[in-house]
């Protein structure tokens, strides 16, 4: 696919995404690498734009340079954001109390230790929706858990059950609690599905996804 063709497809996907004002986002493409620039009104919109670009077939990597600029009435102090963030575990059952929050000029750093990867993702997802947040660093650690008898088989079975994937095209290698995925898929979305399947296996503490995107 040409650079111009890929640029056009990404722009169309941004227009299609209802959470994104595509008029405020610039797109450039070169050799499968897409660069997003511009300004958005919230961190949620910034993440939505990046995910929209990831869904496009042919995108191999994304350089995300979008800046969050809240309207004046949407600005929040670090103290106010921190107070709202502290209440997240009360209304989101997927986020445990062990998650800690640190604020610095609108940038949130999450820390602590949880049992599952989905809890790390749920905490980040909940925090980035708060008004005033301009970025999130997810430093939440995973606790040591008993190893599954066969983590490799657990992951491979999960891949085979997913209709959106060609499981035979993905190789799974497990060393202790580390998982390495390799192979080739047709889109960034399929790559993400495979990575999530690996994270879902009990005992997994790190996933190295070396899966390439087919041209």
PDB file of C-alpha atoms in Angstrom:
ATOM      1  CA  UNK A   1       0.000   0.000   0.000  1.00  0.00           C
ATOM      2  CA  UNK A   2       1.261   3.497  -0.833  1.00  0.00           C
ATOM      3  CA  UNK A   3       1.920   6.087   1.865  1.00  0.00           C
ATOM      4  CA  UNK A   4      -0.839   8.264   0.424  1.00  0.00           C
ATOM      5  CA  UNK A   5      -3.301   5.364   0.471  1.00  0.00           C
ATOM      6  CA  UNK A   6      -2.518   4.506   4.084  1.00  0.00           C
ATOM      7  CA  UNK A   7      -2.821   8.158   5.114  1.00  0.00           C
ATOM      8  CA  UNK A   8      -6.239   8.327   3.480  1.00  0.00           C
ATOM      9  CA  UNK A   9      -7.459   5.160   5.245  1.00  0.00           C
ATOM     10  CA  UNK A  10      -6.344   6.435   8.646  1.00  0.00           C
ATOM     11  CA  UNK A  11      -8.075   9.766   8.039  1.00  0.00           C
ATOM     12  CA  UNK A  12     -11.285   7.928   7.097  1.00  0.00           C
ATOM     13  CA  UNK A  13     -11.096   5.820  10.274  1.00  0.00           C
ATOM     14  CA  UNK A  14     -10.632   8.949  12.387  1.00  0.00           C
ATOM     15  CA  UNK A  15     -13.691  10.483  10.719  1.00  0.00           C
ATOM     16  CA  UNK A  16     -15.609   7.279  11.473  1.00  0.00           C
ATOM     17  CA  UNK A  17     -14.630   7.276  15.176  1.00  0.00           C
ATOM     18  CA  UNK A  18     -17.384   9.243  17.038  1.00  0.00           C
ATOM     19  CA  UNK A  19     -15.121  10.100  19.999  1.00  0.00           C
ATOM     20  CA  UNK A  20     -12.647  11.937  17.778  1.00  0.00           C
ATOM     21  CA  UNK A  21     -12.831  15.346  16.124  1.00  0.00           C
ATOM     22  CA  UNK A  22     -10.793  14.413  13.060  1.00  0.00           C
ATOM     23  CA  UNK A  23     -10.551  18.026  11.930  1.00  0.00           C
ATOM     24  CA  UNK A  24      -8.079  18.698  14.757  1.00  0.00           C
ATOM     25  CA  UNK A  25      -5.773  15.761  13.983  1.00  0.00           C
ATOM     26  CA  UNK A  26      -3.061  15.651  11.337  1.00  0.00           C
ATOM     27  CA  UNK A  27      -1.985  12.362   9.743  1.00  0.00           C
ATOM     28  CA  UNK A  28       1.265  11.461   7.992  1.00  0.00           C
ATOM     29  CA  UNK A  29       2.334   8.017   6.768  1.00  0.00           C
ATOM     30  CA  UNK A  30       5.669   6.596   5.682  1.00  0.00           C
ATOM     31  CA  UNK A  31       6.551   2.930   5.174  1.00  0.00           C
ATOM     32  CA  UNK A  32       3.692   1.779   7.412  1.00  0.00           C
ATOM     33  CA  UNK A  33       4.543   4.202  10.228  1.00  0.00           C
ATOM     34  CA  UNK A  34       1.711   6.643  10.939  1.00  0.00           C
ATOM     35  CA  UNK A  35       2.327   9.928  12.744  1.00  0.00           C
ATOM     36  CA  UNK A  36      -0.603  11.649  14.471  1.00  0.00           C
ATOM     37  CA  UNK A  37      -0.358  15.331  15.405  1.00  0.00           C
ATOM     38  CA  UNK A  38      -2.664  18.108  16.554  1.00  0.00           C
ATOM     39  CA  UNK A  39      -4.657  19.009  19.642  1.00  0.00           C
ATOM     40  CA  UNK A  40      -7.621  17.323  21.292  1.00  0.00           C
ATOM     41  CA  UNK A  41      -9.992  18.304  24.079  1.00  0.00           C
ATOM     42  CA  UNK A  42      -9.380  15.322  26.381  1.00  0.00           C
ATOM     43  CA  UNK A  43      -7.080  12.397  27.046  1.00  0.00           C
ATOM     44  CA  UNK A  44      -9.939  10.031  26.161  1.00  0.00           C
ATOM     45  CA  UNK A  45     -10.068  11.552  22.680  1.00  0.00           C
ATOM     46  CA  UNK A  46      -6.295  11.207  22.341  1.00  0.00           C
ATOM     47  CA  UNK A  47      -6.415   7.482  23.160  1.00  0.00           C
ATOM     48  CA  UNK A  48      -9.426   6.976  20.878  1.00  0.00           C
ATOM     49  CA  UNK A  49      -7.513   8.546  17.977  1.00  0.00           C
ATOM     50  CA  UNK A  50      -4.530   6.270  18.539  1.00  0.00           C
ATOM     51  CA  UNK A  51      -6.712   3.151  18.714  1.00  0.00           C
ATOM     52  CA  UNK A  52      -8.567   4.189  15.561  1.00  0.00           C
ATOM     53  CA  UNK A  53      -5.262   4.392  13.697  1.00  0.00           C
ATOM     54  CA  UNK A  54      -4.199   1.000  15.072  1.00  0.00           C
ATOM     55  CA  UNK A  55      -7.311  -0.603  13.576  1.00  0.00           C
ATOM     56  CA  UNK A  56      -6.327   0.279  10.017  1.00  0.00           C
ATOM     57  CA  UNK A  57      -4.833  -2.539   7.966  1.00  0.00           C
ATOM     58  CA  UNK A  58      -1.284  -1.720   6.905  1.00  0.00           C
ATOM     59  CA  UNK A  59      -0.352   0.313   9.995  1.00  0.00           C
ATOM     60  CA  UNK A  60       2.853  -1.161  11.434  1.00  0.00           C
ATOM     61  CA  UNK A  61       3.674   1.476  14.064  1.00  0.00           C
ATOM     62  CA  UNK A  62       2.325   4.777  15.386  1.00  0.00           C
ATOM     63  CA  UNK A  63       4.193   7.920  16.384  1.00  0.00           C
ATOM     64  CA  UNK A  64       1.665   9.741  18.550  1.00  0.00           C
ATOM     65  CA  UNK A  65       2.344  13.449  19.004  1.00  0.00           C
ATOM     66  CA  UNK A  66      -1.168  14.638  19.881  1.00  0.00           C
ATOM     67  CA  UNK A  67      -1.380  17.285  22.601  1.00  0.00           C
ATOM     68  CA  UNK A  68      -4.238  17.452  25.110  1.00  0.00           C
ATOM     69  CA  UNK A  69      -5.611  20.965  25.532  1.00  0.00           C
ATOM     70  CA  UNK A  70      -8.616  21.141  27.829  1.00  0.00           C
ATOM     71  CA  UNK A  71     -11.094  23.995  27.444  1.00  0.00           C
ATOM     72  CA  UNK A  72     -10.827  26.522  30.265  1.00  0.00           C
ATOM     73  CA  UNK A  73     -13.877  25.117  32.071  1.00  0.00           C
ATOM     74  CA  UNK A  74     -12.475  21.564  31.809  1.00  0.00           C
ATOM     75  CA  UNK A  75      -9.189  22.326  33.548  1.00  0.00           C
ATOM     76  CA  UNK A  76      -8.692  20.665  36.931  1.00  0.00           C
ATOM     77  CA  UNK A  77      -6.106  21.046  39.688  1.00  0.00           C
ATOM     78  CA  UNK A  78      -3.913  18.095  40.644  1.00  0.00           C
ATOM     79  CA  UNK A  79      -5.624  17.995  44.034  1.00  0.00           C
ATOM     80  CA  UNK A  80      -9.077  17.734  42.463  1.00  0.00           C
ATOM     81  CA  UNK A  81      -7.989  15.016  40.016  1.00  0.00           C
ATOM     82  CA  UNK A  82      -6.301  13.076  42.834  1.00  0.00           C
ATOM     83  CA  UNK A  83      -9.460  13.181  44.967  1.00  0.00           C
ATOM     84  CA  UNK A  84     -11.579  11.858  42.096  1.00  0.00           C
ATOM     85  CA  UNK A  85      -8.989   9.213  41.232  1.00  0.00           C
ATOM     86  CA  UNK A  86      -8.955   7.973  44.831  1.00  0.00           C
ATOM     87  CA  UNK A  87     -12.677   7.191  44.506  1.00  0.00           C
ATOM     88  CA  UNK A  88     -12.281   5.047  41.366  1.00  0.00           C
ATOM     89  CA  UNK A  89     -12.144   1.693  43.269  1.00  0.00           C
ATOM     90  CA  UNK A  90     -15.510   2.521  44.853  1.00  0.00           C
ATOM     91  CA  UNK A  91     -17.389   2.632  41.527  1.00  0.00           C
ATOM     92  CA  UNK A  92     -15.212   0.327  39.421  1.00  0.00           C
ATOM     93  CA  UNK A  93     -15.060  -3.201  40.839  1.00  0.00           C
ATOM     94  CA  UNK A  94     -12.204  -4.125  38.477  1.00  0.00           C
ATOM     95  CA  UNK A  95      -9.865  -1.636  40.158  1.00  0.00           C
ATOM     96  CA  UNK A  96      -8.547  -2.836  43.558  1.00  0.00           C
ATOM     97  CA  UNK A  97      -7.741  -0.530  46.461  1.00  0.00           C
ATOM     98  CA  UNK A  98      -4.065  -1.468  46.074  1.00  0.00           C
ATOM     99  CA  UNK A  99      -3.731   0.924  43.137  1.00  0.00           C
ATOM    100  CA  UNK A 100      -1.948   4.145  44.129  1.00  0.00           C
ATOM    101  CA  UNK A 101      -2.180   7.463  42.293  1.00  0.00           C
ATOM    102  CA  UNK A 102       0.359  10.263  41.941  1.00  0.00           C
ATOM    103  CA  UNK A 103      -0.365  13.551  40.137  1.00  0.00           C
ATOM    104  CA  UNK A 104       2.000  16.074  38.607  1.00  0.00           C
ATOM    105  CA  UNK A 105       0.567  18.836  36.415  1.00  0.00           C
ATOM    106  CA  UNK A 106      -2.234  16.659  35.112  1.00  0.00           C
ATOM    107  CA  UNK A 107      -0.027  13.629  34.436  1.00  0.00           C
ATOM    108  CA  UNK A 108      -1.070  10.557  36.454  1.00  0.00           C
ATOM    109  CA  UNK A 109       1.343   7.840  37.582  1.00  0.00           C
ATOM    110  CA  UNK A 110      -0.278   4.612  38.766  1.00  0.00           C
ATOM    111  CA  UNK A 111       1.596   2.262  41.110  1.00  0.00           C
ATOM    112  CA  UNK A 112       0.939  -0.626  43.481  1.00  0.00           C
ATOM    113  CA  UNK A 113       0.536  -4.361  42.812  1.00  0.00           C
ATOM    114  CA  UNK A 114      -2.482  -6.317  41.530  1.00  0.00           C
ATOM    115  CA  UNK A 115      -3.258  -9.952  40.711  1.00  0.00           C
ATOM    116  CA  UNK A 116      -4.276  -9.663  37.068  1.00  0.00           C
ATOM    117  CA  UNK A 117      -3.370  -7.731  33.918  1.00  0.00           C
ATOM    118  CA  UNK A 118      -7.023  -6.777  33.336  1.00  0.00           C
ATOM    119  CA  UNK A 119      -6.921  -4.892  36.671  1.00  0.00           C
ATOM    120  CA  UNK A 120      -3.922  -2.855  35.458  1.00  0.00           C
ATOM    121  CA  UNK A 121      -5.794  -2.036  32.253  1.00  0.00           C
ATOM    122  CA  UNK A 122      -9.046  -1.222  34.080  1.00  0.00           C
ATOM    123  CA  UNK A 123      -7.251   1.222  36.384  1.00  0.00           C
ATOM    124  CA  UNK A 124      -5.627   3.042  33.470  1.00  0.00           C
ATOM    125  CA  UNK A 125      -8.878   3.113  31.492  1.00  0.00           C
ATOM    126  CA  UNK A 126     -10.812   4.596  34.431  1.00  0.00           C
ATOM    127  CA  UNK A 127      -8.193   7.243  35.227  1.00  0.00           C
ATOM    128  CA  UNK A 128      -7.745   8.490  31.681  1.00  0.00           C
ATOM    129  CA  UNK A 129     -11.468   9.339  31.530  1.00  0.00           C
ATOM    130  CA  UNK A 130     -11.201  11.895  34.344  1.00  0.00           C
ATOM    131  CA  UNK A 131     -11.342  15.548  33.313  1.00  0.00           C
ATOM    132  CA  UNK A 132      -7.991  17.274  33.596  1.00  0.00           C
ATOM    133  CA  UNK A 133      -5.835  14.193  32.932  1.00  0.00           C
ATOM    134  CA  UNK A 134      -3.323  14.810  30.131  1.00  0.00           C
ATOM    135  CA  UNK A 135      -1.413  11.520  30.357  1.00  0.00           C
ATOM    136  CA  UNK A 136      -1.071   8.251  32.285  1.00  0.00           C
ATOM    137  CA  UNK A 137       2.002   6.219  33.235  1.00  0.00           C
ATOM    138  CA  UNK A 138       0.944   2.725  34.267  1.00  0.00           C
ATOM    139  CA  UNK A 139       3.584   1.448  36.699  1.00  0.00           C
ATOM    140  CA  UNK A 140       1.272  -1.031  38.444  1.00  0.00           C
ATOM    141  CA  UNK A 141       3.083  -4.332  39.078  1.00  0.00           C
ATOM    142  CA  UNK A 142       1.663  -7.857  38.912  1.00  0.00           C
ATOM    143  CA  UNK A 143       1.886  -9.994  42.043  1.00  0.00           C
ATOM    144  CA  UNK A 144       3.586 -13.369  41.960  1.00  0.00           C
ATOM    145  CA  UNK A 145       1.021 -16.080  41.307  1.00  0.00           C
ATOM    146  CA  UNK A 146       1.229 -19.886  41.190  1.00  0.00           C
ATOM    147  CA  UNK A 147       2.389 -20.997  37.748  1.00  0.00           C
ATOM    148  CA  UNK A 148      -0.098 -22.792  35.510  1.00  0.00           C
ATOM    149  CA  UNK A 149       0.800 -26.408  34.730  1.00  0.00           C
ATOM    150  CA  UNK A 150       1.061 -25.550  31.074  1.00  0.00           C
ATOM    151  CA  UNK A 151       0.899 -21.834  30.363  1.00  0.00           C
ATOM    152  CA  UNK A 152       1.853 -22.386  26.735  1.00  0.00           C
ATOM    153  CA  UNK A 153      -1.127 -24.694  26.126  1.00  0.00           C
ATOM    154  CA  UNK A 154      -3.468 -22.326  27.949  1.00  0.00           C
ATOM    155  CA  UNK A 155      -2.494 -19.458  25.656  1.00  0.00           C
ATOM    156  CA  UNK A 156      -2.581 -21.558  22.478  1.00  0.00           C
ATOM    157  CA  UNK A 157      -6.055 -22.839  23.349  1.00  0.00           C
ATOM    158  CA  UNK A 158      -7.237 -19.260  23.908  1.00  0.00           C
ATOM    159  CA  UNK A 159      -5.870 -18.248  20.498  1.00  0.00           C
ATOM    160  CA  UNK A 160      -7.612 -21.174  18.795  1.00  0.00           C
ATOM    161  CA  UNK A 161     -10.956 -20.235  20.350  1.00  0.00           C
ATOM    162  CA  UNK A 162     -10.833 -16.714  18.916  1.00  0.00           C
ATOM    163  CA  UNK A 163     -12.510 -16.564  15.520  1.00  0.00           C
ATOM    164  CA  UNK A 164     -10.702 -13.330  14.640  1.00  0.00           C
ATOM    165  CA  UNK A 165      -7.284 -14.990  14.647  1.00  0.00           C
ATOM    166  CA  UNK A 166      -5.365 -17.552  12.624  1.00  0.00           C
ATOM    167  CA  UNK A 167      -3.830 -19.292  15.631  1.00  0.00           C
ATOM    168  CA  UNK A 168      -1.510 -21.360  13.428  1.00  0.00           C
ATOM    169  CA  UNK A 169       0.251 -18.147  12.360  1.00  0.00           C
ATOM    170  CA  UNK A 170       1.252 -17.270  15.932  1.00  0.00           C
ATOM    171  CA  UNK A 171       4.043 -19.015  17.821  1.00  0.00           C
ATOM    172  CA  UNK A 172       3.980 -19.056  21.628  1.00  0.00           C
ATOM    173  CA  UNK A 173       7.137 -19.494  23.703  1.00  0.00           C
ATOM    174  CA  UNK A 174       7.008 -19.552  27.527  1.00  0.00           C
ATOM    175  CA  UNK A 175      10.024 -19.206  29.816  1.00  0.00           C
ATOM    176  CA  UNK A 176       9.111 -19.186  33.524  1.00  0.00           C
ATOM    177  CA  UNK A 177       6.546 -16.361  33.765  1.00  0.00           C
ATOM    178  CA  UNK A 178       7.645 -14.665  30.532  1.00  0.00           C
ATOM    179  CA  UNK A 179       5.727 -15.142  27.249  1.00  0.00           C
ATOM    180  CA  UNK A 180       7.096 -14.394  23.804  1.00  0.00           C
ATOM    181  CA  UNK A 181       4.713 -14.199  20.834  1.00  0.00           C
ATOM    182  CA  UNK A 182       5.926 -14.231  17.244  1.00  0.00           C
ATOM    183  CA  UNK A 183       4.438 -14.660  13.789  1.00  0.00           C
ATOM    184  CA  UNK A 184       2.360 -12.487  11.487  1.00  0.00           C
ATOM    185  CA  UNK A 185      -1.218 -11.170  11.577  1.00  0.00           C
ATOM    186  CA  UNK A 186      -3.300  -8.999   9.258  1.00  0.00           C
ATOM    187  CA  UNK A 187      -3.947  -6.002  11.498  1.00  0.00           C
ATOM    188  CA  UNK A 188      -2.956  -4.216  14.696  1.00  0.00           C
ATOM    189  CA  UNK A 189      -6.307  -5.289  16.157  1.00  0.00           C
ATOM    190  CA  UNK A 190      -5.442  -8.989  15.696  1.00  0.00           C
ATOM    191  CA  UNK A 191      -2.036  -8.372  17.268  1.00  0.00           C
ATOM    192  CA  UNK A 192      -3.737  -6.844  20.301  1.00  0.00           C
ATOM    193  CA  UNK A 193      -6.119  -9.806  20.626  1.00  0.00           C
ATOM    194  CA  UNK A 194      -3.190 -12.231  20.672  1.00  0.00           C
ATOM    195  CA  UNK A 195      -1.392 -10.142  23.288  1.00  0.00           C
ATOM    196  CA  UNK A 196      -4.478 -10.015  25.511  1.00  0.00           C
ATOM    197  CA  UNK A 197      -4.838 -13.814  25.251  1.00  0.00           C
ATOM    198  CA  UNK A 198      -1.274 -14.206  26.537  1.00  0.00           C
ATOM    199  CA  UNK A 199      -1.892 -11.804  29.433  1.00  0.00           C
ATOM    200  CA  UNK A 200      -5.019 -13.769  30.418  1.00  0.00           C
ATOM    201  CA  UNK A 201      -3.036 -16.877  31.338  1.00  0.00           C
ATOM    202  CA  UNK A 202      -2.458 -17.285  35.115  1.00  0.00           C
ATOM    203  CA  UNK A 203       1.121 -16.645  36.209  1.00  0.00           C
ATOM    204  CA  UNK A 204       2.136 -14.510  33.234  1.00  0.00           C
ATOM    205  CA  UNK A 205       4.088 -11.408  34.309  1.00  0.00           C
ATOM    206  CA  UNK A 206       5.494 -10.215  30.984  1.00  0.00           C
ATOM    207  CA  UNK A 207       4.499 -10.510  27.335  1.00  0.00           C
ATOM    208  CA  UNK A 208       6.940  -9.772  24.541  1.00  0.00           C
ATOM    209  CA  UNK A 209       4.809  -9.447  21.404  1.00  0.00           C
ATOM    210  CA  UNK A 210       7.062  -9.741  18.370  1.00  0.00           C
ATOM    211  CA  UNK A 211       4.127 -10.252  16.027  1.00  0.00           C
ATOM    212  CA  UNK A 212       4.484  -8.384  12.728  1.00  0.00           C
ATOM    213  CA  UNK A 213       1.683  -6.823  10.675  1.00  0.00           C
ATOM    214  CA  UNK A 214       1.304  -8.196   7.161  1.00  0.00           C
ATOM    215  CA  UNK A 215       1.549  -5.591   4.397  1.00  0.00           C
TER     216      UNK A 215
END
